[in-house]
Coordinates of N, CA and C in Angstrom, one line a residue:
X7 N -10.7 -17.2 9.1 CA -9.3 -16.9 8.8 C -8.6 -16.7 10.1
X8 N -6.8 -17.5 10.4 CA -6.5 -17.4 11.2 C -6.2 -15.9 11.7
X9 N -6.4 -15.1 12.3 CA -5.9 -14.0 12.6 C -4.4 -13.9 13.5
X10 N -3.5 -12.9 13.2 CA -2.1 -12.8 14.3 C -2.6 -10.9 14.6
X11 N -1.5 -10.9 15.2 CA -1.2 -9.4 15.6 C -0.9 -8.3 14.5
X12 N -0.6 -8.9 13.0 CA -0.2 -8.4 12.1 C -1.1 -7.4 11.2
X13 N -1.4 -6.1 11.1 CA -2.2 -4.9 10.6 C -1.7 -4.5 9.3
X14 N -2.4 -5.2 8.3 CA -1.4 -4.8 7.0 C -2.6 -3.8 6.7
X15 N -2.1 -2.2 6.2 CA -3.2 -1.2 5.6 C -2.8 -1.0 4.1
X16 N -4.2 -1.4 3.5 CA -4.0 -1.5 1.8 C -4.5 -0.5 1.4
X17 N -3.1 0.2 0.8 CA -3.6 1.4 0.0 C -4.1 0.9 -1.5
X18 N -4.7 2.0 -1.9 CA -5.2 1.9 -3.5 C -4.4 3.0 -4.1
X19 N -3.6 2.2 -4.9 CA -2.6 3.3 -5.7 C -2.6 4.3 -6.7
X20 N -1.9 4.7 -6.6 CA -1.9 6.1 -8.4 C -2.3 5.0 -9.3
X21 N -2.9 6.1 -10.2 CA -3.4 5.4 -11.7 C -1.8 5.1 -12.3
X22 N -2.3 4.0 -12.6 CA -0.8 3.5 -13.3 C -1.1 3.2 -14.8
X23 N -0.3 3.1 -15.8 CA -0.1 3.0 -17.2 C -0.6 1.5 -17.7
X24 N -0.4 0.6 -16.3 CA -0.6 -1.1 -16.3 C -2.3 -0.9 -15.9
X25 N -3.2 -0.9 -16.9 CA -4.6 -1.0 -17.1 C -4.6 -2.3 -15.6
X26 N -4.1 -3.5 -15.6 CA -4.0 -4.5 -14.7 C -4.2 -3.8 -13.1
X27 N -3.3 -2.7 -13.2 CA -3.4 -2.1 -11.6 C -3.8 -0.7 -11.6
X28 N -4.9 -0.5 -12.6 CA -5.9 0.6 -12.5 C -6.6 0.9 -11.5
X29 N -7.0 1.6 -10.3 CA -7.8 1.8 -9.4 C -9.1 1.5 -9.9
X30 N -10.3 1.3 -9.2 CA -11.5 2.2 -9.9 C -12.2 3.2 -9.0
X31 N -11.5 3.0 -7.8 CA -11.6 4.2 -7.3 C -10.5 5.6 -6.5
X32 N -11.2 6.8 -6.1 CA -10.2 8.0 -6.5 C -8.8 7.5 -5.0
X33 N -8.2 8.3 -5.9 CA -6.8 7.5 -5.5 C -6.2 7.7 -3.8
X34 N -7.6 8.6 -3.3 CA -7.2 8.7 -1.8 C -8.1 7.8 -0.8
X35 N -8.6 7.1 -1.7 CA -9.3 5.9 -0.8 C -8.7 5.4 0.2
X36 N -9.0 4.6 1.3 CA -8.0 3.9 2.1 C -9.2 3.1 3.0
X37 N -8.5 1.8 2.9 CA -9.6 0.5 3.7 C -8.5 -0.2 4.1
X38 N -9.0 -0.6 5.5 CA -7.9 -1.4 6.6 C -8.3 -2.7 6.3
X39 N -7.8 -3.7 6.0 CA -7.8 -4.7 6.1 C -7.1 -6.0 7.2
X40 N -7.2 -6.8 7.6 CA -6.2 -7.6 8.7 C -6.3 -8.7 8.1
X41 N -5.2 -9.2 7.8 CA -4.8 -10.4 7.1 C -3.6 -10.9 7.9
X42 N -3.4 -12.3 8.1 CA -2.2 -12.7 8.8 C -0.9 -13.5 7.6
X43 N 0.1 -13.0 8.3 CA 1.6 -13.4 7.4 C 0.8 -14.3 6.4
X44 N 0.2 -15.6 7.2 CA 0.1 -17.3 6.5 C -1.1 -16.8 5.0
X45 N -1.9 -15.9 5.6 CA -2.7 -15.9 4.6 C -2.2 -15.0 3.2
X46 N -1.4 -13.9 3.5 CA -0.8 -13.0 2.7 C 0.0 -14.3 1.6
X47 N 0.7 -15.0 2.6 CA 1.8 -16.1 1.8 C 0.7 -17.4 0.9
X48 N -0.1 -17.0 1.6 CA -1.5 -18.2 1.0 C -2.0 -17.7 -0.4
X49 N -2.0 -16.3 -0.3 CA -2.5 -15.7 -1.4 C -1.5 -15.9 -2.7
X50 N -0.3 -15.6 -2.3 CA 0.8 -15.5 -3.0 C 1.4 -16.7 -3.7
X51 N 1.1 -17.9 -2.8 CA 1.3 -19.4 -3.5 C -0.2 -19.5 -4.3
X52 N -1.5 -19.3 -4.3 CA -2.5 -19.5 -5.0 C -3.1 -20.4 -4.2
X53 N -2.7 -21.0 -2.9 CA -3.6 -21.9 -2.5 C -5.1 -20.8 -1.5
X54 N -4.6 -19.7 -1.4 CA -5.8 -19.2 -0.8 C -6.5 -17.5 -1.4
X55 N -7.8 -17.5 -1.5 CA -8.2 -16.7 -2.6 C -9.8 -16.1 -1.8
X56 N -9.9 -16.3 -1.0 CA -11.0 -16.0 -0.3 C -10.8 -15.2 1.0
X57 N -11.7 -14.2 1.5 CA -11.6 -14.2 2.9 C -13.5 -13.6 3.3
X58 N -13.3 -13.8 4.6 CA -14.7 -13.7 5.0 C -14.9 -12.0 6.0
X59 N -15.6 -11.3 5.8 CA -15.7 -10.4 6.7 C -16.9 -9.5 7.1
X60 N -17.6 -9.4 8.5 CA -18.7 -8.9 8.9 C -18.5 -7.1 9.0
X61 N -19.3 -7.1 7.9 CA -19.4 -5.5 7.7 C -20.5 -4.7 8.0
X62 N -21.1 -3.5 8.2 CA -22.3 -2.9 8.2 C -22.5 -3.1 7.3
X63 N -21.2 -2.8 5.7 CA -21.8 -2.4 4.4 C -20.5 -3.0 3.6
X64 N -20.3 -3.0 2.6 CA -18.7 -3.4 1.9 C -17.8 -2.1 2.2
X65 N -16.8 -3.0 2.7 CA -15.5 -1.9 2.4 C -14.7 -2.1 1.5
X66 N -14.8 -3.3 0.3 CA -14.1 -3.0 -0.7 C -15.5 -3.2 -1.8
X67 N -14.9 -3.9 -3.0 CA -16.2 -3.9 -4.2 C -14.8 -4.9 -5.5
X68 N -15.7 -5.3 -6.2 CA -14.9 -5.9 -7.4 C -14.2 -4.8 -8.1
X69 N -12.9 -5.5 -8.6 CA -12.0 -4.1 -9.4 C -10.9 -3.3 -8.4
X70 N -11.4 -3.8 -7.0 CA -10.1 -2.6 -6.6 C -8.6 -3.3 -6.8
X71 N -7.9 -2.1 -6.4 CA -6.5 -3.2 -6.4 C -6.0 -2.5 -5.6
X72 N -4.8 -3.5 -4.5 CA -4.6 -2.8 -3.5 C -2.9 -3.5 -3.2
X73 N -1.9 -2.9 -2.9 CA -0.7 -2.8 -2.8 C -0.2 -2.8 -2.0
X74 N 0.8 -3.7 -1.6 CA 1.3 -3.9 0.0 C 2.5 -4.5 -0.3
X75 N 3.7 -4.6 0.9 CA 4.9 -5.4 0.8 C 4.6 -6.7 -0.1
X76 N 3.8 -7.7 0.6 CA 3.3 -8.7 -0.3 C 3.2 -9.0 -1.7
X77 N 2.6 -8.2 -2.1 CA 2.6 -7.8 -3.4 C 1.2 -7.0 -3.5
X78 N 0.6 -7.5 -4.8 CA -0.4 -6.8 -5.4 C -1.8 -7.7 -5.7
X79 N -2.9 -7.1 -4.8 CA -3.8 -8.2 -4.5 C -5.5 -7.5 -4.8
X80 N -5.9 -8.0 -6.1 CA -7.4 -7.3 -6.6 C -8.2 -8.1 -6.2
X81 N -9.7 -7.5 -5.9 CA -10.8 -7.8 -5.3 C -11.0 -8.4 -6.4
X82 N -11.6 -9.5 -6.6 CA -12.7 -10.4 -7.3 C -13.8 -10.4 -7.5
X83 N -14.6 -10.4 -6.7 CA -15.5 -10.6 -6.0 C -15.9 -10.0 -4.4
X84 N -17.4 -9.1 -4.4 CA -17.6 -9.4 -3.0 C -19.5 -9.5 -2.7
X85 N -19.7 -10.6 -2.5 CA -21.3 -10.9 -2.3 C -21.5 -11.3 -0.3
X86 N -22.9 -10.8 -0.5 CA -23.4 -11.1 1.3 C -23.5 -12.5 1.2
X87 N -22.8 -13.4 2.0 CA -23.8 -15.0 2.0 C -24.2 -15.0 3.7
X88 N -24.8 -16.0 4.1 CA -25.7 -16.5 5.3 C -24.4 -17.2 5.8
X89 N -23.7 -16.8 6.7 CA -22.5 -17.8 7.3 C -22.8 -19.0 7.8
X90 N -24.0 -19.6 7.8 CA -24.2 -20.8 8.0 C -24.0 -21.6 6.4
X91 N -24.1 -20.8 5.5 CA -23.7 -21.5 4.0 C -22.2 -21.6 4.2
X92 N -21.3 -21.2 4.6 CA -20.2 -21.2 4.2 C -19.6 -23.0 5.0
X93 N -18.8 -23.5 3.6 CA -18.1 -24.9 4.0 C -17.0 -24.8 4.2
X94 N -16.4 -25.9 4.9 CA -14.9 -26.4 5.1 C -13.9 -26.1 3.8
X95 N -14.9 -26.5 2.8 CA -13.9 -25.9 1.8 C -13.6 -24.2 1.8
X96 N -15.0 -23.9 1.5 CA -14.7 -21.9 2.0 C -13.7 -22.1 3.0
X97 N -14.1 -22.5 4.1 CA -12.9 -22.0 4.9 C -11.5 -22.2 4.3
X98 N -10.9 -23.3 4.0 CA -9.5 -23.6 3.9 C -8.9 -22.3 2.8
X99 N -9.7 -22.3 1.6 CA -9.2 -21.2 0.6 C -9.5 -19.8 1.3
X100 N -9.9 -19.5 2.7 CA -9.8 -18.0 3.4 C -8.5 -18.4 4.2
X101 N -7.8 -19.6 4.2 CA -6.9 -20.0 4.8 C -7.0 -20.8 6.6
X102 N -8.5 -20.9 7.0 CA -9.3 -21.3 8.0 C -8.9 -23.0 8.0
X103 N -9.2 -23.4 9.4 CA -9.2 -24.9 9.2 C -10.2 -25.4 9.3
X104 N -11.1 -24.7 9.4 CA -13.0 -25.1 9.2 C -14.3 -24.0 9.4
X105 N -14.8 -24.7 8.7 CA -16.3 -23.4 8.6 C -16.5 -22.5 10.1
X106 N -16.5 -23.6 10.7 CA -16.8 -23.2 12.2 C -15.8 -22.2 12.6
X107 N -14.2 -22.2 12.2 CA -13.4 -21.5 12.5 C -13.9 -20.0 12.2
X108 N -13.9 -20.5 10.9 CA -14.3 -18.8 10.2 C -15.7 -17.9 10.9
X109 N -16.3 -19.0 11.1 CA -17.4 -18.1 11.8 C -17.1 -17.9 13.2
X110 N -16.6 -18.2 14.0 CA -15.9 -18.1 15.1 C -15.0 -16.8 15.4
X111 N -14.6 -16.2 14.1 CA -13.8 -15.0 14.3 C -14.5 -13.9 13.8
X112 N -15.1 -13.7 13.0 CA -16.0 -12.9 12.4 C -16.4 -12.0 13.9
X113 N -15.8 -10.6 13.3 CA -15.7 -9.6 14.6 C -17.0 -8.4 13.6
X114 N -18.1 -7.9 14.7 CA -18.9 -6.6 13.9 C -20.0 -7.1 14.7
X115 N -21.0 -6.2 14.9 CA -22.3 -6.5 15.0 C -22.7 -8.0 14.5
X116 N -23.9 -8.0 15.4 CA -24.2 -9.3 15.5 C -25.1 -9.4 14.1
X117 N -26.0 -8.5 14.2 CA -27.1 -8.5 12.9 C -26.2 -7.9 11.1
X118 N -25.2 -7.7 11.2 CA -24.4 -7.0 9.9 C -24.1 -8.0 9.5
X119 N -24.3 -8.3 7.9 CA -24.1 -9.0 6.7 C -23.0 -9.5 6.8
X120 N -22.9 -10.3 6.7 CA -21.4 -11.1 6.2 C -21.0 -11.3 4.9
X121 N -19.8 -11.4 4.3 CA -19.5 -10.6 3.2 C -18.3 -11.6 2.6
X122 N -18.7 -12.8 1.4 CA -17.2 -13.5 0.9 C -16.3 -12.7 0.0
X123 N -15.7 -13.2 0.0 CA -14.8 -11.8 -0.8 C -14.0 -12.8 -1.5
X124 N -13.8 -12.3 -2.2 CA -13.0 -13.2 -3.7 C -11.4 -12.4 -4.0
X125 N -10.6 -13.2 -3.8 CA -9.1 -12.2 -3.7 C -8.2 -13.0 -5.3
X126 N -7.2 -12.3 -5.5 CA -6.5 -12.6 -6.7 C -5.1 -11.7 -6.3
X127 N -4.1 -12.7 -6.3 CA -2.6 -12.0 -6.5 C -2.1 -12.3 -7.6
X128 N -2.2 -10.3 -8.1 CA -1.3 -10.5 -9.3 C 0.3 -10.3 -9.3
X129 N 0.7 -10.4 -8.6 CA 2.2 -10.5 -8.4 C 2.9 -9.5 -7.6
X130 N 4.3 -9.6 -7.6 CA 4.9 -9.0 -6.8 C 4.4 -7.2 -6.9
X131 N 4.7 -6.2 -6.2 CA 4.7 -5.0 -5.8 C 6.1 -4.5 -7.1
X132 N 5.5 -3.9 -8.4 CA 6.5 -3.4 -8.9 C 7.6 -2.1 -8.8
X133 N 6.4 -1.6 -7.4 CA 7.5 -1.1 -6.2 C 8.9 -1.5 -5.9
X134 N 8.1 -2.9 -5.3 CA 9.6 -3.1 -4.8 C 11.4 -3.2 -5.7
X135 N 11.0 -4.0 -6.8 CA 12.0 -3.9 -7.8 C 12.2 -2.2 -8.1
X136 N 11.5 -1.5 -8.3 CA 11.9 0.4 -9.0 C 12.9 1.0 -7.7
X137 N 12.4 0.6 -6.5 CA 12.9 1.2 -5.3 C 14.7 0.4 -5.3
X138 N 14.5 -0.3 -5.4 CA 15.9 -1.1 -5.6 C 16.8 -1.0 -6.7
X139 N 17.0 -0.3 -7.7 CA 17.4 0.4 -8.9 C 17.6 1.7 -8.5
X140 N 19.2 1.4 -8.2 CA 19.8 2.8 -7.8 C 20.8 3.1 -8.9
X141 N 20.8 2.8 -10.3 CA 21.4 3.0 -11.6 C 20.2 3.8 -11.9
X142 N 20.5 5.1 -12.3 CA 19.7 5.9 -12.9 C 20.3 6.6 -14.0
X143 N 19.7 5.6 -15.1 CA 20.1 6.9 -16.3 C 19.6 8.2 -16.4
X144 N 20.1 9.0 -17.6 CA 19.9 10.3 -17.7 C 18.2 10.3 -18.0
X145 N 18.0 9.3 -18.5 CA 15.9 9.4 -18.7 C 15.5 9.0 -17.3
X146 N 16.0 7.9 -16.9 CA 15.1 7.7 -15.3 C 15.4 9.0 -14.5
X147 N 16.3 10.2 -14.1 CA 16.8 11.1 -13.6 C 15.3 12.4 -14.2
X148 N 15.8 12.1 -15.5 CA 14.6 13.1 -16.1 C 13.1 13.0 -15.7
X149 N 13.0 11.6 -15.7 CA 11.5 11.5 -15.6 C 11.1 11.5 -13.7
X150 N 12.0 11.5 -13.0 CA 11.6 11.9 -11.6 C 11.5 13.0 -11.7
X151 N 12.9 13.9 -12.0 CA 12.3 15.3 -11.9 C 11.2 15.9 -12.7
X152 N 10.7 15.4 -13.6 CA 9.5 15.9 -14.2 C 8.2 15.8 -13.0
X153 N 8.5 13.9 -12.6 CA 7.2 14.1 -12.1 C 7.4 14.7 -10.4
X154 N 8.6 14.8 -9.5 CA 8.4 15.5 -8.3 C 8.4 17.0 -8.6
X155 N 8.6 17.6 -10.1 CA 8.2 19.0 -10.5 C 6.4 19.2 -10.5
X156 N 6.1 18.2 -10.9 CA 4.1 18.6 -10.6 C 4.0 18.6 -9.2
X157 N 4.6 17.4 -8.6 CA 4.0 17.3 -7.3 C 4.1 19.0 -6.9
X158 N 5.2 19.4 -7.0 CA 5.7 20.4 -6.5 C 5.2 22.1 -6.7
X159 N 4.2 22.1 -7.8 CA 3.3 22.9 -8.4 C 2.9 23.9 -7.2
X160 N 1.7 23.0 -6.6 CA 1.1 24.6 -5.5 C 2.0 24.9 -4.5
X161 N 2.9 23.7 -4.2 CA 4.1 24.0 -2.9 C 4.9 23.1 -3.2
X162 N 6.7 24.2 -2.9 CA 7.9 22.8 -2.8 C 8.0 21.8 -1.9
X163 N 7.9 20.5 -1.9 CA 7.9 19.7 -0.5 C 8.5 18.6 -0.7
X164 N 8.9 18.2 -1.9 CA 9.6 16.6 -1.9 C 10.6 16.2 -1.8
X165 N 11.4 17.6 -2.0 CA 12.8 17.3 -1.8 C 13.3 17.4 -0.6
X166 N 12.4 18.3 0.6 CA 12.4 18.5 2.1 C 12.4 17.6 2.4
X167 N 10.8 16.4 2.2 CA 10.5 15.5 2.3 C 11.6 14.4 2.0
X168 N 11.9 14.3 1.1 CA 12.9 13.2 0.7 C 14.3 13.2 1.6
X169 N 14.9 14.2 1.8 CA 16.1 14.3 2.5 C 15.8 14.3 4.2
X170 N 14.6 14.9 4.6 CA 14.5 14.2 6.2 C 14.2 12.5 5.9
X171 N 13.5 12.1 5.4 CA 13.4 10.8 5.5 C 14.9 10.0 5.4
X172 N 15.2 10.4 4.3 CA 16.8 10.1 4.2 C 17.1 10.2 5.4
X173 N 17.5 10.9 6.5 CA 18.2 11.3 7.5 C 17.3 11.4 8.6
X174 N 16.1 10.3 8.7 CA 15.4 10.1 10.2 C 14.7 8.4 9.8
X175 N 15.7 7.6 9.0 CA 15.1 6.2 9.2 C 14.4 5.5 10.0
X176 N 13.4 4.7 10.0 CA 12.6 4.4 10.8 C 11.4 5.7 11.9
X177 N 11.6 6.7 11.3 CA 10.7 7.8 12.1 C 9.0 7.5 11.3
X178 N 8.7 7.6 12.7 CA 6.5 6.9 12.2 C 6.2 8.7 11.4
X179 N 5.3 8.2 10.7 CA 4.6 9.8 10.0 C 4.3 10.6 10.9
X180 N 3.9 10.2 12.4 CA 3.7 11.7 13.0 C 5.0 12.4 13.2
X181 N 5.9 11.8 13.4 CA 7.7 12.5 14.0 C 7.8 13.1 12.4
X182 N 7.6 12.5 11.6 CA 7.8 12.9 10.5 C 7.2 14.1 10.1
X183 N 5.5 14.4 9.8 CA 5.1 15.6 10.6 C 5.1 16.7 11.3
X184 N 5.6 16.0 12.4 CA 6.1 17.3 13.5 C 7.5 18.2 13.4
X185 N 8.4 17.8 13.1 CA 9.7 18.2 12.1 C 9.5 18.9 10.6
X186 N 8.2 18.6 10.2 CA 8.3 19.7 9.1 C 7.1 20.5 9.3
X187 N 6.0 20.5 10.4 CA 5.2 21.0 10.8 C 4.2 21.6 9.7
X188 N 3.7 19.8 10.0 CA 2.5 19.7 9.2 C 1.4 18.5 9.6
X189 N 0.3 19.0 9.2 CA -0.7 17.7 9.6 C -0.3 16.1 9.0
X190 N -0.3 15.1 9.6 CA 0.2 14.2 9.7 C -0.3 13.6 8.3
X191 N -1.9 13.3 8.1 CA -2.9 12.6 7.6 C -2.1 13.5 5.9
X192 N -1.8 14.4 5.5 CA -1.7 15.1 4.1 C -0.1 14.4 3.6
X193 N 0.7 14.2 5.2 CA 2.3 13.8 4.8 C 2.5 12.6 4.5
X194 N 1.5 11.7 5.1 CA 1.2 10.4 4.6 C 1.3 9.9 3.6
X195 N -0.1 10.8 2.7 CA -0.5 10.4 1.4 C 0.9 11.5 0.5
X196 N 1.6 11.8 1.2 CA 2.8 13.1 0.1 C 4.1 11.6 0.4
X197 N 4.5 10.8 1.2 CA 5.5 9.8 1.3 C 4.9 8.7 0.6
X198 N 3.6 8.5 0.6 CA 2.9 7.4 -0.7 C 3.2 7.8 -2.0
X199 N 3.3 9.2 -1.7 CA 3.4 9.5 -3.3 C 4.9 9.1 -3.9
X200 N 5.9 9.4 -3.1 CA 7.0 8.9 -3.5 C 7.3 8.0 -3.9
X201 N 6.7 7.1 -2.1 CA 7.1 5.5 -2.5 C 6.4 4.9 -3.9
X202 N 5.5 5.6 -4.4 CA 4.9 5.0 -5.9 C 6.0 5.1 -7.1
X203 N 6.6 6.1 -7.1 CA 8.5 6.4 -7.6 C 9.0 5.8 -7.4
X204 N 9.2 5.1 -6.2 CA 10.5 3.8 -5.5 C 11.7 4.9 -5.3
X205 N 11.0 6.1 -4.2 CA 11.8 6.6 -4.1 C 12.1 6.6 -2.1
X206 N 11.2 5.8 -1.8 CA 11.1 5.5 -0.1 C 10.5 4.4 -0.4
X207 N 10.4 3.4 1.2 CA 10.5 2.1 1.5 C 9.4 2.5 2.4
X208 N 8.3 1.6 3.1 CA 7.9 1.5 4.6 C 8.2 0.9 5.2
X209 N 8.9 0.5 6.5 CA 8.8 -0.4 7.4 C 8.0 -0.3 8.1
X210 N 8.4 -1.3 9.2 CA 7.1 -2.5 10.0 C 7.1 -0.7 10.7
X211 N 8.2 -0.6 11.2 CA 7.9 1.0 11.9 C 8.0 2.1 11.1
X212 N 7.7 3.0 10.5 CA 8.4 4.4 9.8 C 8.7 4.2 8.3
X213 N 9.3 4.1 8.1 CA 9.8 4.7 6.6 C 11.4 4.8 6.2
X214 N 12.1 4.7 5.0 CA 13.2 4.9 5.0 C 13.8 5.2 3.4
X215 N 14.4 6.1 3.0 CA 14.5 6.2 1.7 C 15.4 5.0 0.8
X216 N 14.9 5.1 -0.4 CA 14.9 3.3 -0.7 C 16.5 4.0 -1.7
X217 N 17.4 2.5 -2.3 CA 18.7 3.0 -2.9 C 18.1 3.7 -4.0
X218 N 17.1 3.9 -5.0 CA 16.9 5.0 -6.3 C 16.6 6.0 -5.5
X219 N 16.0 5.9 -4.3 CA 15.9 7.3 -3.5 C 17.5 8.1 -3.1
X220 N 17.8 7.3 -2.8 CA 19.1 7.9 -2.0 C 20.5 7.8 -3.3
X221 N 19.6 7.7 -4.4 CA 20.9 7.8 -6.0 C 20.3 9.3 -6.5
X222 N 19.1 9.4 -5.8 CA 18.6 10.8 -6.4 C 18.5 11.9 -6.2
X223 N 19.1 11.9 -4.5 CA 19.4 13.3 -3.6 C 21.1 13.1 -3.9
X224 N 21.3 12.2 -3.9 CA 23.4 12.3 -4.5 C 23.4 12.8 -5.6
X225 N 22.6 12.8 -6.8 CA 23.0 13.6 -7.6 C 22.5 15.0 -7.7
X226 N 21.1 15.0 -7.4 CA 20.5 16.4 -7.1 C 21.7 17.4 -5.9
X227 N 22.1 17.0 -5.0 CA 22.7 17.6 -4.0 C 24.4 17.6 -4.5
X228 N 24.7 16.7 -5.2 CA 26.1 16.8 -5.9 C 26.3 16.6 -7.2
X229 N 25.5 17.6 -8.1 CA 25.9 16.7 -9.4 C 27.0 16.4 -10.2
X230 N 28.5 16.1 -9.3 CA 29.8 15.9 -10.1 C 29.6 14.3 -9.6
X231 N 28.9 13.7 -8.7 CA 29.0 12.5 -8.3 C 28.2 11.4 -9.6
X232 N 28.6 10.5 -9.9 CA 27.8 9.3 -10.6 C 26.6 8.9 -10.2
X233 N 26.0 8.5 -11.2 CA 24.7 8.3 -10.1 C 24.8 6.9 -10.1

């Protein structure tokens, strides 16, 4: 698989109501994966569905599903083969332009298994469309504040949360952290939790509150304004 500079990290998301983008595992999992633009875009057109990777052990398993700008991309498949079995064909569908390629980049210990992996895009990130819906009826209104009212159960934090981010676009999680003085690794997985709302965006740097985010501190913060 071609590799670039590009570090895309695939979270495994909240249990969602779409059995299709169920986890099967607990929802604070996290596995790095490196995939390059071409192959993400390879995934997404269907011409590429494979990738190859030298592991001690598996980092993912059949069933997961994993969520990124890209979209939404579930494990298939993952078996050990002998990287001398792998063909020209394998290669092209990991997006490679030959067997040799693919074995050529294969980064880990020399004696650790090598691992095909079978990929599937099921479509776009229904993130991205929720985060861009800054028309909030009286039910979509309701059903945020219901659910940033659990988050909010052992401690208030989301609406802190929401309104610095609002007002430090592009700030990476540690700044983000350090301004509300807290460990970085907890604030992370508390701005995932939003953006699962489509109430914040990631960018390539930091974070930034998405338009249903910033429809929902205008009304919370003014409620004579329209939402």
């Amino acid at each position: 698989m071609v590799q670039t500079r590009t570090r895309l990290r695939l979270y495994e998301h909240e249990p969602s109501a779409d059995k299709t983008l169920t986890p099967r595992r607990p929802a604070d999992w996290v596995t790095t994966v490196i995939l390059s633009l071409t192959v993400l875009e390879g995934l997404a057109a269907g011409t590429i569905d494979l990738a190859f990777r030298r592991w001690s052990k598996p980092n993912v398993r059949p069933g997961d599903v994993m969520r990124l700008e890209a979209g939404v991309i579930e494990v298939v498949s993952v078996e050990s083969v002998d990287p001398a079995t792998i063909t020209d064909a394998d290669a092209r569908r990991s997006g490679a332009e030959s067997a040799d390629a693919v074995r050529g980049i294969l980064r880990g210990p020399a004696d650790a298994p090598v691992y095909r992996i079978g990929l599937r895009h099921l479509g776009l990130d229904p993130r991205r469309a929720l985060s861009a819906d800054a028309e909030l009826s009286e039910k979509d209104f309701e059903e945020i504040c219901h659910r940033l009212s659990k988050m909010d159960r052992r401690r208030p934090w989301t609406h802190e949360t929401l309104r610095l981010i609002a007002e430090n676009p592009g700030r990476r999680a540690q700044e983000l952290a350090d301004l509300l003085r807290r460990d970085k690794d907890p604030v992370k997985v508390d701005i995932r939790k939003l953006k699962n709302l489509g109430l914040t965006l990631s960018l390539e740097v930091g974070y930034r509150i998405s338009p249903r985010g910033a429809a929902y501190l205008r009304f919370t913060e003014d409620p004579g304004k329209t939402r």
